[in-house]
PDB file of C-alpha atoms in Angstrom:
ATOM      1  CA  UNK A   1       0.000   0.000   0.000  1.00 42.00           C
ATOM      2  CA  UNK A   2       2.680   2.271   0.751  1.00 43.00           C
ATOM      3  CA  UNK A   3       4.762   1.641  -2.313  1.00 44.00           C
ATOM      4  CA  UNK A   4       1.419   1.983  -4.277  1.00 43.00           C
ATOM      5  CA  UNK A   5       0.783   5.633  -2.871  1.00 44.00           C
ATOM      6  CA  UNK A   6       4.317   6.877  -3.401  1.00 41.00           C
ATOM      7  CA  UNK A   7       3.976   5.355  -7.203  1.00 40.00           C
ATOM      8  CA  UNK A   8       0.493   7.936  -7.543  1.00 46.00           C
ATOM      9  CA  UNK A   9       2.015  10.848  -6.075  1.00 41.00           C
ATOM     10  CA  UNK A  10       5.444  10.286  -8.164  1.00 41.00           C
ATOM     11  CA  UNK A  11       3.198   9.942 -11.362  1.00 43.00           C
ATOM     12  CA  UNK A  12       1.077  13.384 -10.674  1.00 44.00           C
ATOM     13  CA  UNK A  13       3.894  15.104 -10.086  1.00 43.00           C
ATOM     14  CA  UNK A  14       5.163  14.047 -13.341  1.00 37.00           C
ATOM     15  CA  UNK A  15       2.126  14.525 -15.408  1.00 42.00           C
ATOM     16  CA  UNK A  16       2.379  18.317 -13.904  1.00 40.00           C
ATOM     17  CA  UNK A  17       5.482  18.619 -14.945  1.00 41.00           C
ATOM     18  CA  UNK A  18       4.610  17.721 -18.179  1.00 41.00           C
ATOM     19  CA  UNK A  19       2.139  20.255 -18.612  1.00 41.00           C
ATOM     20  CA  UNK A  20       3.190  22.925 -16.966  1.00 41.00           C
ATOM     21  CA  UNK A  21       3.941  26.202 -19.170  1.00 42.00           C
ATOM     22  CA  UNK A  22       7.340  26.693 -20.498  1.00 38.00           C
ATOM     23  CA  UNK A  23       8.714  30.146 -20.202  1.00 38.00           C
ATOM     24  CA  UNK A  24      11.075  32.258 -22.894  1.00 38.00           C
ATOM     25  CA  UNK A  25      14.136  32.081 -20.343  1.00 39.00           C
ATOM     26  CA  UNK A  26      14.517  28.219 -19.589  1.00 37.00           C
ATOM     27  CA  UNK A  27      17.546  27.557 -21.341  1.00 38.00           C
ATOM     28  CA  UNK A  28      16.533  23.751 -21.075  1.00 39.00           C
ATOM     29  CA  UNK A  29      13.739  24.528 -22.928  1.00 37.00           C
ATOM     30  CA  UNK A  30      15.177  27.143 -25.537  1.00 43.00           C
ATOM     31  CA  UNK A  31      18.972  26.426 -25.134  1.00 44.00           C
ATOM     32  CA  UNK A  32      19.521  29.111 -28.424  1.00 49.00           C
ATOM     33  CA  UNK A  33      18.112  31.920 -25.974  1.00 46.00           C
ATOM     34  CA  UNK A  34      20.427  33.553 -23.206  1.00 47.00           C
ATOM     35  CA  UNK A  35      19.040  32.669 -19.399  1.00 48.00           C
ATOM     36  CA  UNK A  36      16.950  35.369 -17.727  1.00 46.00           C
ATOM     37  CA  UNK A  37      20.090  37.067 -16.185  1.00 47.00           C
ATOM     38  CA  UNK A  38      21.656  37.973 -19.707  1.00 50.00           C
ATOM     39  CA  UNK A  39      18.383  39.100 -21.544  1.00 52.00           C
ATOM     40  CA  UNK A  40      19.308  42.835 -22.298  1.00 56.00           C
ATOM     41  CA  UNK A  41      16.727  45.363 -20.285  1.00 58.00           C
ATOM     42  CA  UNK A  42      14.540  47.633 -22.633  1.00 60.00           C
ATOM     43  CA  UNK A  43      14.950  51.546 -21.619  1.00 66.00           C
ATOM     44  CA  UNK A  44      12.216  53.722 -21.605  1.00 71.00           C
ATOM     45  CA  UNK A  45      12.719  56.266 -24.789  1.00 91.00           C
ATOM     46  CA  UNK A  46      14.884  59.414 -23.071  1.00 97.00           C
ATOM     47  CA  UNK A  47      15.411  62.595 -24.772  1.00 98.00           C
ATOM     48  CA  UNK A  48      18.915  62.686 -24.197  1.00 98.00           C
ATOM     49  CA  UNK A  49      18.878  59.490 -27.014  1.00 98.00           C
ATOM     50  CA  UNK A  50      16.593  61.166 -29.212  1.00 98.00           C
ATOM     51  CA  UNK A  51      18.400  64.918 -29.498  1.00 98.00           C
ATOM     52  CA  UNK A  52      21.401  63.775 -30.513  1.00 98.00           C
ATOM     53  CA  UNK A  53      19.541  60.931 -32.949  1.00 98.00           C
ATOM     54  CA  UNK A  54      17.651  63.967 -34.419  1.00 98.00           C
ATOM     55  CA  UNK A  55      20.259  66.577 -34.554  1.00 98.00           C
ATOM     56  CA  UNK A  56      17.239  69.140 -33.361  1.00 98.00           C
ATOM     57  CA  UNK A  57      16.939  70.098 -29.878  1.00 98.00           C
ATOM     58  CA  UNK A  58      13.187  71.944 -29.737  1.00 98.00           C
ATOM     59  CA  UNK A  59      13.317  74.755 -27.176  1.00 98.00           C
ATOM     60  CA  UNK A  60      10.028  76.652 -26.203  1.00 98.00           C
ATOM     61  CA  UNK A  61      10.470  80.390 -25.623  1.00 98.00           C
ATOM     62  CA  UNK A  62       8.144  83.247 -25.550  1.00 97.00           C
ATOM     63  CA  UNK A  63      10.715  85.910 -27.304  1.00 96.00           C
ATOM     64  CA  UNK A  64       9.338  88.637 -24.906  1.00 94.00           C
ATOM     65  CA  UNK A  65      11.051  88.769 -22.272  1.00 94.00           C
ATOM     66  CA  UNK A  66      14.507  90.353 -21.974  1.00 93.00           C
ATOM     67  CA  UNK A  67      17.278  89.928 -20.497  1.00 95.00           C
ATOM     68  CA  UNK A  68      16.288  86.557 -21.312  1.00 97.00           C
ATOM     69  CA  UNK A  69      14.529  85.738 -24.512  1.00 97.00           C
ATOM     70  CA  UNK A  70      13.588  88.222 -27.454  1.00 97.00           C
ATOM     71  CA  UNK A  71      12.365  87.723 -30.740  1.00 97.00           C
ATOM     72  CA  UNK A  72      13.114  90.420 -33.289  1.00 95.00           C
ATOM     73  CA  UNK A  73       9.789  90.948 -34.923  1.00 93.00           C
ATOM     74  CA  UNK A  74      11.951  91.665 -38.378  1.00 94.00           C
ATOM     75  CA  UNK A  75      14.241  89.351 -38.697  1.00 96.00           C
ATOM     76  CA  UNK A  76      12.688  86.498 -36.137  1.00 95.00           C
ATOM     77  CA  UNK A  77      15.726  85.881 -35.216  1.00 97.00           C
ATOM     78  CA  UNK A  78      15.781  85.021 -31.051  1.00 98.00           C
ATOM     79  CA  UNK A  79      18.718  86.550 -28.673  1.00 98.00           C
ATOM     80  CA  UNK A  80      18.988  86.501 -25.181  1.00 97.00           C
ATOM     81  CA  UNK A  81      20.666  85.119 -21.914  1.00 98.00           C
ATOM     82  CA  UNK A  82      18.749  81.880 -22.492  1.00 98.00           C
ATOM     83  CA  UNK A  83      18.812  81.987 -25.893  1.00 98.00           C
ATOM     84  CA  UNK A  84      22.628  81.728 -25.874  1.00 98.00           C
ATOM     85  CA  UNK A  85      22.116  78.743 -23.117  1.00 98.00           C
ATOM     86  CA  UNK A  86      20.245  76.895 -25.378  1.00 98.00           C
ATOM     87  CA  UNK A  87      22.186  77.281 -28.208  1.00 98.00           C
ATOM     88  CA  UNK A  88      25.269  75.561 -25.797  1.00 98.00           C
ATOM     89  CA  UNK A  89      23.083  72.540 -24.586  1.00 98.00           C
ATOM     90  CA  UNK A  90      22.136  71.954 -28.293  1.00 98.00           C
ATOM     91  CA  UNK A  91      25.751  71.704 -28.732  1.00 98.00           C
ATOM     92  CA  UNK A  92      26.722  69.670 -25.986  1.00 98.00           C
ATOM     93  CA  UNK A  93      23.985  67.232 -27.591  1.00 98.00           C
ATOM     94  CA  UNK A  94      25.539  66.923 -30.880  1.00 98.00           C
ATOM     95  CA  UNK A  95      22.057  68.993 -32.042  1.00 98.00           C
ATOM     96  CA  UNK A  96      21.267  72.760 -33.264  1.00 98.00           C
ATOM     97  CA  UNK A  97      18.312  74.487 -31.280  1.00 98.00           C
ATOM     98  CA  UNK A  98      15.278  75.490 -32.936  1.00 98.00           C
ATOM     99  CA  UNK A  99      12.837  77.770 -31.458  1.00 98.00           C
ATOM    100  CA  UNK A 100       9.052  76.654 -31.185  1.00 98.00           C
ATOM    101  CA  UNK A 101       7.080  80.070 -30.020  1.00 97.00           C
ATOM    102  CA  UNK A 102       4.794  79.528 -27.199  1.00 97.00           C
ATOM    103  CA  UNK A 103       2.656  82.169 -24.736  1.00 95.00           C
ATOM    104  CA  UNK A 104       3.303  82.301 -21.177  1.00 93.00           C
ATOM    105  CA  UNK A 105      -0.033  80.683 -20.050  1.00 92.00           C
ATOM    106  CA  UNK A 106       0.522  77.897 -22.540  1.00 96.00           C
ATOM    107  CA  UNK A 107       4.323  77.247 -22.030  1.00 97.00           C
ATOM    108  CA  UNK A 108       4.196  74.005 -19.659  1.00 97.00           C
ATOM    109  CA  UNK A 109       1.339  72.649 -21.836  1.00 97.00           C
ATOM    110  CA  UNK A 110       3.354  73.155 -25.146  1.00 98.00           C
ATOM    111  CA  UNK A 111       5.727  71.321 -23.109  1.00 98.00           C
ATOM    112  CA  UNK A 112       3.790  68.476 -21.353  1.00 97.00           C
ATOM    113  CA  UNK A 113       2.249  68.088 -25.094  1.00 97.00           C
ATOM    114  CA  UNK A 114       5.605  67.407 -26.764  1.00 97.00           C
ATOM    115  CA  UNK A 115       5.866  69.883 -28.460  1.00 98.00           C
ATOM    116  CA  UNK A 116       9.202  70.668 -27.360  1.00 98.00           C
ATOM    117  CA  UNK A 117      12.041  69.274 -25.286  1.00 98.00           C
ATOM    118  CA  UNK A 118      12.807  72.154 -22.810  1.00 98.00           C
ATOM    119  CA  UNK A 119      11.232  75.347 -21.968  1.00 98.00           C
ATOM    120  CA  UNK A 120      13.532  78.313 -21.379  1.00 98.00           C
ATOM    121  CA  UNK A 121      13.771  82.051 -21.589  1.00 98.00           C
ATOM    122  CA  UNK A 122      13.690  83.472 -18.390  1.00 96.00           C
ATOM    123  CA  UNK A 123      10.899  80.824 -16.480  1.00 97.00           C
ATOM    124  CA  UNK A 124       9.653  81.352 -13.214  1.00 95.00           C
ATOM    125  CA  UNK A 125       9.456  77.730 -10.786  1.00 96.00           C
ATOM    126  CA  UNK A 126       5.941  77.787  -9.673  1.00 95.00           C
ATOM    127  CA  UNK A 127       4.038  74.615  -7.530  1.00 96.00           C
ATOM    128  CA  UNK A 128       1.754  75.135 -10.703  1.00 95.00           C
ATOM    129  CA  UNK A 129       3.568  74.601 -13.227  1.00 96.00           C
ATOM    130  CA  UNK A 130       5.686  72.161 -11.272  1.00 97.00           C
ATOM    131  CA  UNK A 131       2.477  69.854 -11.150  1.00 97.00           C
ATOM    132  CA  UNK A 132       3.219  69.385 -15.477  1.00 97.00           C
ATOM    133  CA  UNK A 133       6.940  69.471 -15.644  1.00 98.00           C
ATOM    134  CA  UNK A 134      10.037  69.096 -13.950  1.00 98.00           C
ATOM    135  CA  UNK A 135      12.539  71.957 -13.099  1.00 98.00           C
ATOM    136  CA  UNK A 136      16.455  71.466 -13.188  1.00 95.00           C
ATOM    137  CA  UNK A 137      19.339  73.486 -11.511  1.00 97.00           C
ATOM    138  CA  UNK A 138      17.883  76.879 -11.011  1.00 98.00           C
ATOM    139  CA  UNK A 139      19.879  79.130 -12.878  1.00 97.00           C
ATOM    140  CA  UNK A 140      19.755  82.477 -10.674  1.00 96.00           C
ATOM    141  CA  UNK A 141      16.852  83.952  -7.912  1.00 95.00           C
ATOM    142  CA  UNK A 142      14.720  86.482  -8.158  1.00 95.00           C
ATOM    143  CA  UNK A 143      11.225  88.484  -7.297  1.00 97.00           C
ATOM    144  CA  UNK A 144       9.229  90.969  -7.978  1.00 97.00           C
ATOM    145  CA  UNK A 145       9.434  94.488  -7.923  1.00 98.00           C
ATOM    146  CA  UNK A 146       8.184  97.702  -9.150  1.00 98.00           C
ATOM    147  CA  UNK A 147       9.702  99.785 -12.264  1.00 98.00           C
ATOM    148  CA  UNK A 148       8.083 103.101 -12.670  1.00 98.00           C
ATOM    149  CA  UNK A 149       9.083 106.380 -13.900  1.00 98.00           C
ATOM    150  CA  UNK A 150      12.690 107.810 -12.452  1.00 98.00           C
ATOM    151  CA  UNK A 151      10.550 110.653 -10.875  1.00 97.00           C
ATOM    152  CA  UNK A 152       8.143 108.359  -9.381  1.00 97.00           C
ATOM    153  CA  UNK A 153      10.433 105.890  -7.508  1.00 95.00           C
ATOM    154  CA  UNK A 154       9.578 107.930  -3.702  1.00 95.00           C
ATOM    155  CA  UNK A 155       5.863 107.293  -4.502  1.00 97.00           C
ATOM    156  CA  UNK A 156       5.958 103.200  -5.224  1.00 97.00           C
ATOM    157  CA  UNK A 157       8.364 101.697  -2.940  1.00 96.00           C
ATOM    158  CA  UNK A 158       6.128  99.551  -1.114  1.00 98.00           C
ATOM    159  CA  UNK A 159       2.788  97.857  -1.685  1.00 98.00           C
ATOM    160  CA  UNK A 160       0.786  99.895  -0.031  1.00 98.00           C
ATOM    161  CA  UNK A 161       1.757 102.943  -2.194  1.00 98.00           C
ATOM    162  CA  UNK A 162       1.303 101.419  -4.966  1.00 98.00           C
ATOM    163  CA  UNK A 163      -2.562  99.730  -4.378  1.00 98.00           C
ATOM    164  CA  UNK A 164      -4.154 103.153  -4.360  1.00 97.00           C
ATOM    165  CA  UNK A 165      -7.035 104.510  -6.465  1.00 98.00           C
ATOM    166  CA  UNK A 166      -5.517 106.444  -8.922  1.00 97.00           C
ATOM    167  CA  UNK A 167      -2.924 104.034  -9.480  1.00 98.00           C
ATOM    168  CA  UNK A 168      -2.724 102.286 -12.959  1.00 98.00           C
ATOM    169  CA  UNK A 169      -0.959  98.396 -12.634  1.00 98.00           C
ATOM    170  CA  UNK A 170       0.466  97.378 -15.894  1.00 98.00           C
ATOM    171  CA  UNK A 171       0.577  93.590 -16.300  1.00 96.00           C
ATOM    172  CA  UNK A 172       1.217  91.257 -19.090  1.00 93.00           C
ATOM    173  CA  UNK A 173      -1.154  88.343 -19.266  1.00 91.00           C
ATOM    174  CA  UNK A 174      -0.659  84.754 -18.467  1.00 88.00           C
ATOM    175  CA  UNK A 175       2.577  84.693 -16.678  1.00 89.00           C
ATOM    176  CA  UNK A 176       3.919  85.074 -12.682  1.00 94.00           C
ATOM    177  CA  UNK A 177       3.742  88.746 -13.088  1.00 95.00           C
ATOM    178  CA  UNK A 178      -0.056  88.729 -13.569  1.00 95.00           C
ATOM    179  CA  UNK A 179      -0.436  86.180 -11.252  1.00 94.00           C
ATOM    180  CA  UNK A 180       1.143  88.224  -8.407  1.00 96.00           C
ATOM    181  CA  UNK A 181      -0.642  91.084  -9.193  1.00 97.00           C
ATOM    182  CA  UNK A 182      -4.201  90.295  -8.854  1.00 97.00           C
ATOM    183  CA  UNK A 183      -3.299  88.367  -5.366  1.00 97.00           C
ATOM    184  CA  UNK A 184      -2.245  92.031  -3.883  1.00 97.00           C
ATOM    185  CA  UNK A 185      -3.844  94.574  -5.919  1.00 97.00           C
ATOM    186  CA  UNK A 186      -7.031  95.346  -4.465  1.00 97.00           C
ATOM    187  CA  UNK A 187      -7.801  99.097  -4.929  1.00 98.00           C
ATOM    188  CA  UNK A 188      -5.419 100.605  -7.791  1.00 98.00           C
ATOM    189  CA  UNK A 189      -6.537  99.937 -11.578  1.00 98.00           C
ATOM    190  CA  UNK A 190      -5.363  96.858 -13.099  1.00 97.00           C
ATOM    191  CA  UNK A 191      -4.223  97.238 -16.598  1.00 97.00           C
ATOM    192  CA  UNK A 192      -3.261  93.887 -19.243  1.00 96.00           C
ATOM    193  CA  UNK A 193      -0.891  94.557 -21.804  1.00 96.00           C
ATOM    194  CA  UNK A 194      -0.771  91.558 -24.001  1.00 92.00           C
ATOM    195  CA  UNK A 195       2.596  92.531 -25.801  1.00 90.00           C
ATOM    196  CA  UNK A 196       5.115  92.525 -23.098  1.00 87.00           C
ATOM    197  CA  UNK A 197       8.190  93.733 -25.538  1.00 87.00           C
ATOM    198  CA  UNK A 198       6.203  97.306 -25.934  1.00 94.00           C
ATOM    199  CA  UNK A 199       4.869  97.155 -22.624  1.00 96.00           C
ATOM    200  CA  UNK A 200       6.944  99.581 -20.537  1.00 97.00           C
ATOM    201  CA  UNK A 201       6.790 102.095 -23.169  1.00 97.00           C
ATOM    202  CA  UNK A 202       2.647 102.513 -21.575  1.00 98.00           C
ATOM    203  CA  UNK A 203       4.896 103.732 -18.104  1.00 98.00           C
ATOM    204  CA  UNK A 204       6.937 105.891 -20.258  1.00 98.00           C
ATOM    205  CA  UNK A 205       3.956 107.285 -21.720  1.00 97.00           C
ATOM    206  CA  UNK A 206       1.848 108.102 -18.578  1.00 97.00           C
ATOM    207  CA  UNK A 207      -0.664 105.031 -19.876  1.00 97.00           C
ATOM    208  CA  UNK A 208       0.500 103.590 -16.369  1.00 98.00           C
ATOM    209  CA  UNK A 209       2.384 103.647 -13.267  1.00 98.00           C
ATOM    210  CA  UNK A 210       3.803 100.937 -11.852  1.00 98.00           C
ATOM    211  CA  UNK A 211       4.938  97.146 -13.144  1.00 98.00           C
ATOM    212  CA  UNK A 212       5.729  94.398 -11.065  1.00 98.00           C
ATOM    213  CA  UNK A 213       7.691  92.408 -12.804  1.00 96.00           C
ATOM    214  CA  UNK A 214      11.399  90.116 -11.894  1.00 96.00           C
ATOM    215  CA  UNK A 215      14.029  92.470 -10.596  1.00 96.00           C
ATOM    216  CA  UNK A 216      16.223  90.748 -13.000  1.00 94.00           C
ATOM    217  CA  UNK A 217      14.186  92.542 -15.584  1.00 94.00           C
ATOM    218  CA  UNK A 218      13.181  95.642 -14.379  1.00 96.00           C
ATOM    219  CA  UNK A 219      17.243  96.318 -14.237  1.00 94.00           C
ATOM    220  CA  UNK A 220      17.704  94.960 -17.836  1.00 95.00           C
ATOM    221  CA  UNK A 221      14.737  97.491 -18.662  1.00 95.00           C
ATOM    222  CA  UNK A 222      16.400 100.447 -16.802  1.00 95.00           C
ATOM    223  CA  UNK A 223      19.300  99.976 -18.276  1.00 93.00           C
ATOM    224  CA  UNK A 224      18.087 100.368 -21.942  1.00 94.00           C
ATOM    225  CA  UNK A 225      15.037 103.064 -20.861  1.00 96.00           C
ATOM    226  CA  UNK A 226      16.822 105.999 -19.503  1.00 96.00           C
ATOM    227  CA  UNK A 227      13.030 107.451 -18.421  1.00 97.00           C
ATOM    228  CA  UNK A 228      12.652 103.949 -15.901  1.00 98.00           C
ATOM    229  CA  UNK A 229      13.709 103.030 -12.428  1.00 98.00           C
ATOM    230  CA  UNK A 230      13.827  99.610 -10.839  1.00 97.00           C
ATOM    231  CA  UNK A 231      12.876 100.192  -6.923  1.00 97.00           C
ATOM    232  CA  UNK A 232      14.803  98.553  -4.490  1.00 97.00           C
ATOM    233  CA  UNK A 233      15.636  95.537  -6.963  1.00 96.00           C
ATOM    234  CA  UNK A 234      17.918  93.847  -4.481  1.00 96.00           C
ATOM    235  CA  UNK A 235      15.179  93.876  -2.304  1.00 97.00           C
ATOM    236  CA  UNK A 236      12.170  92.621  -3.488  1.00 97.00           C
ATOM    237  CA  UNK A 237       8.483  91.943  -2.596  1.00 98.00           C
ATOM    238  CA  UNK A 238       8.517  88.068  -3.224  1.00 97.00           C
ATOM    239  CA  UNK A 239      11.265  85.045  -3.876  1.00 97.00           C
ATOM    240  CA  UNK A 240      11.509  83.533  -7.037  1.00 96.00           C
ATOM    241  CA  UNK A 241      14.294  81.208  -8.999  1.00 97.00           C
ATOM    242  CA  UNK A 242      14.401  80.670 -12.573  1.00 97.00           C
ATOM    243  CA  UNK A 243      14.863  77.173 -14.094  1.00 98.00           C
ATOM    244  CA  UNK A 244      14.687  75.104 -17.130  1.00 98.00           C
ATOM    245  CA  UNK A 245      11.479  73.384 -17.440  1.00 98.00           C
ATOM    246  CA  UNK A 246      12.126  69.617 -19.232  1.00 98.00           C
ATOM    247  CA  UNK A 247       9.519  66.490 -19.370  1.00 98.00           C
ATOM    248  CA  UNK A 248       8.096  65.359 -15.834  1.00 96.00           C
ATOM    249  CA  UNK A 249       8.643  62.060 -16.255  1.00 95.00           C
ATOM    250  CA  UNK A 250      12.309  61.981 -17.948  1.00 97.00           C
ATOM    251  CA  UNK A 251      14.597  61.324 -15.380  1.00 97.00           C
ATOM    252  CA  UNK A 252      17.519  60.869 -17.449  1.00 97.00           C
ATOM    253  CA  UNK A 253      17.291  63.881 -19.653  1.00 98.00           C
ATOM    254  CA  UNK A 254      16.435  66.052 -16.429  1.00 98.00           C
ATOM    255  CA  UNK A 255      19.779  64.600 -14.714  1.00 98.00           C
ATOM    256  CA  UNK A 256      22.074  65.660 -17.969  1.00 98.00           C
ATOM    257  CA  UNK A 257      20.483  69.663 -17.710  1.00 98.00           C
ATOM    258  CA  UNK A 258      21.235  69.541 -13.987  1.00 98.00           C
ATOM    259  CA  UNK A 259      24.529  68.440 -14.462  1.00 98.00           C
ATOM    260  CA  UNK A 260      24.964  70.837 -17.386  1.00 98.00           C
ATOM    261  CA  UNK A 261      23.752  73.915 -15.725  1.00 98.00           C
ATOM    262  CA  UNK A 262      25.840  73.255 -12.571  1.00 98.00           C
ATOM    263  CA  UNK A 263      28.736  73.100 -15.165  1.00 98.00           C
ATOM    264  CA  UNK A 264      27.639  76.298 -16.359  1.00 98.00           C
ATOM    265  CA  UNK A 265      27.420  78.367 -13.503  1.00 97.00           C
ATOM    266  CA  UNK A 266      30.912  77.015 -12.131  1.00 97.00           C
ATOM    267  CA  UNK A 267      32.898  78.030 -14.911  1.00 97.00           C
ATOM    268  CA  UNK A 268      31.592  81.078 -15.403  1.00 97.00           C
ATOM    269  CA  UNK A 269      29.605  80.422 -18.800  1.00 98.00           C
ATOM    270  CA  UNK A 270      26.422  81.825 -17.601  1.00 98.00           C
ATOM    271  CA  UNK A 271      27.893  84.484 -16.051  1.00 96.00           C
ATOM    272  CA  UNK A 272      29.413  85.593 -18.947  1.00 97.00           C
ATOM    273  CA  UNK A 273      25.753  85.410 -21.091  1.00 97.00           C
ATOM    274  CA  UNK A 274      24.185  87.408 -17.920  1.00 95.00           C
ATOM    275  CA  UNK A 275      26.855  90.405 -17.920  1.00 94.00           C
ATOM    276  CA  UNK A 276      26.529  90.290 -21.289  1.00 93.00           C
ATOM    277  CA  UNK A 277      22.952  91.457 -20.912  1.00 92.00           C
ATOM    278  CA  UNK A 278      22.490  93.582 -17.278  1.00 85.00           C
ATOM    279  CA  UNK A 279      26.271  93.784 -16.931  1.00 75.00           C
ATOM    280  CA  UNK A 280      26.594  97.597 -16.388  1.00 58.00           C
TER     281      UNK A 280
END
């Protein structure tokens, strides 16, 4: 009886044997195939493959905003502290950069929707538009702060001057600098300009008073409008940094503009791009 019951269970375990399902990595079954431990791993697609596959490295930019990005409306030709970045990390990837024009309020979606690689040109890290892409290295801090007319810098050096009735806001739409002003303008008039390259020439004009805009740029703007003041630009009302905005999800490609950018601001390239620009 015993020998009879150890014969059964010896012949199910065979007939299970027999049938059970073979898989692609026995090597007794396909001895041509490599065992499980050699099989070569499948990488999720990375930009910093493709760039250098395509020889294009897509870069979305707005082209308004100086020191950083600027379109010339006659040429279209793009110039710029960020500009001249990009045209370096194209290099560095074997690529040439080309330029897809975006808006600020659709910038991270042009982005998130592949329709470029990187976003650049002077971009604000925000918890919103962290929540659709991924931010490297920042490249410098900032905040903002008022320019106005040289004769009006004693009237609009705090917040409280400057949300009065009477007061006329100047804001471009879609951006930080909007953004910011409707959360602490409550009484002065609130103006959109939706072309922020002739912008500032409405405070030159007496159209408006005050922007709020990066101190970064407000300094760039001084510099090249004789008529403007920044106001306390080392000083101002909020904390920002500036990044490069890449894919949320490509780890690899995000880890190459870290490490590129951290190059960059060691050895003095970016400094050289910024003085370049605001340098006095």
């Amino acid at each position: 009886m015993r020998r009879a019951a150890v014969l059964s269970v010896l012949t199910c375990a065979l007939a299970l044997t027999a049938t059970a399902p073979t898989t692609a990595t026995d090597p007794a079954v396909h001895p041509d195939r490599p065992s499980a431990a050699t099989h070569t791993t499948v990488r999720p697609a990375t930009l910093l493959d493709t760039i250098p596959r395509r020889g294009v490295l897509r870069v979305c930019t707005t082209g308004d905003y100086r020191p950083f990005t600027h379109r010339d409306p006659a040429s279209g030709t793009y110039s710029g502290v960020d500009i001249s970045m990009a045209r370096d990390l194209a290099a560095s990837l074997d690529a040439t950069p080309k330029y897809v024009a975006t808006t600020w309020a659709k910038l991270v979606d042009d982005l998130a929707a592949g329709r470029c690689d990187i976003a650049m040109g002077g971009v604000s890290v925000t918890l919103p538009r962290a929540r659709k892409a991924a931010f490297g290295e920042p490249t410098r801090t900032d905040g903002k702060t008022p320019i106005v007319r040289c004769g009006d810098q004693d009237k609009y050096g705090t917040l409280e001057q400057i949300d009065r009735p009477g007061t006329t806001v100047i804001v471009n739409p879609g951006g930080t600098n909007e953004q910011f002003a409707r959360s602490v303008i409550k009484h002065a008039t609130l103006k959109r300009h939706p072309d922020n390259t002739t912008i500032f020439d409405e405070i030159i004009a007496g159209r408006a008073d005050v922007m709020m805009t990066d101190a970064s740029e407000t300094r760039y703007q001084s510099k090249i409008h004789p008529e403007l003041c920044a106001v306390h630009p080392d000083r101002p009302f909020t904390f920002s940094e500036k990044a490069y905005a890449v894919p949320r999800a490509d780890f690899p490609f995000k880890q190459y503009v870290d490490q590129w950018v951290h190059l960059a601001k060691h050895d003095g390239t970016y400094k050289k791009y910024e003085d370049a620009w605001m340098g006095e």
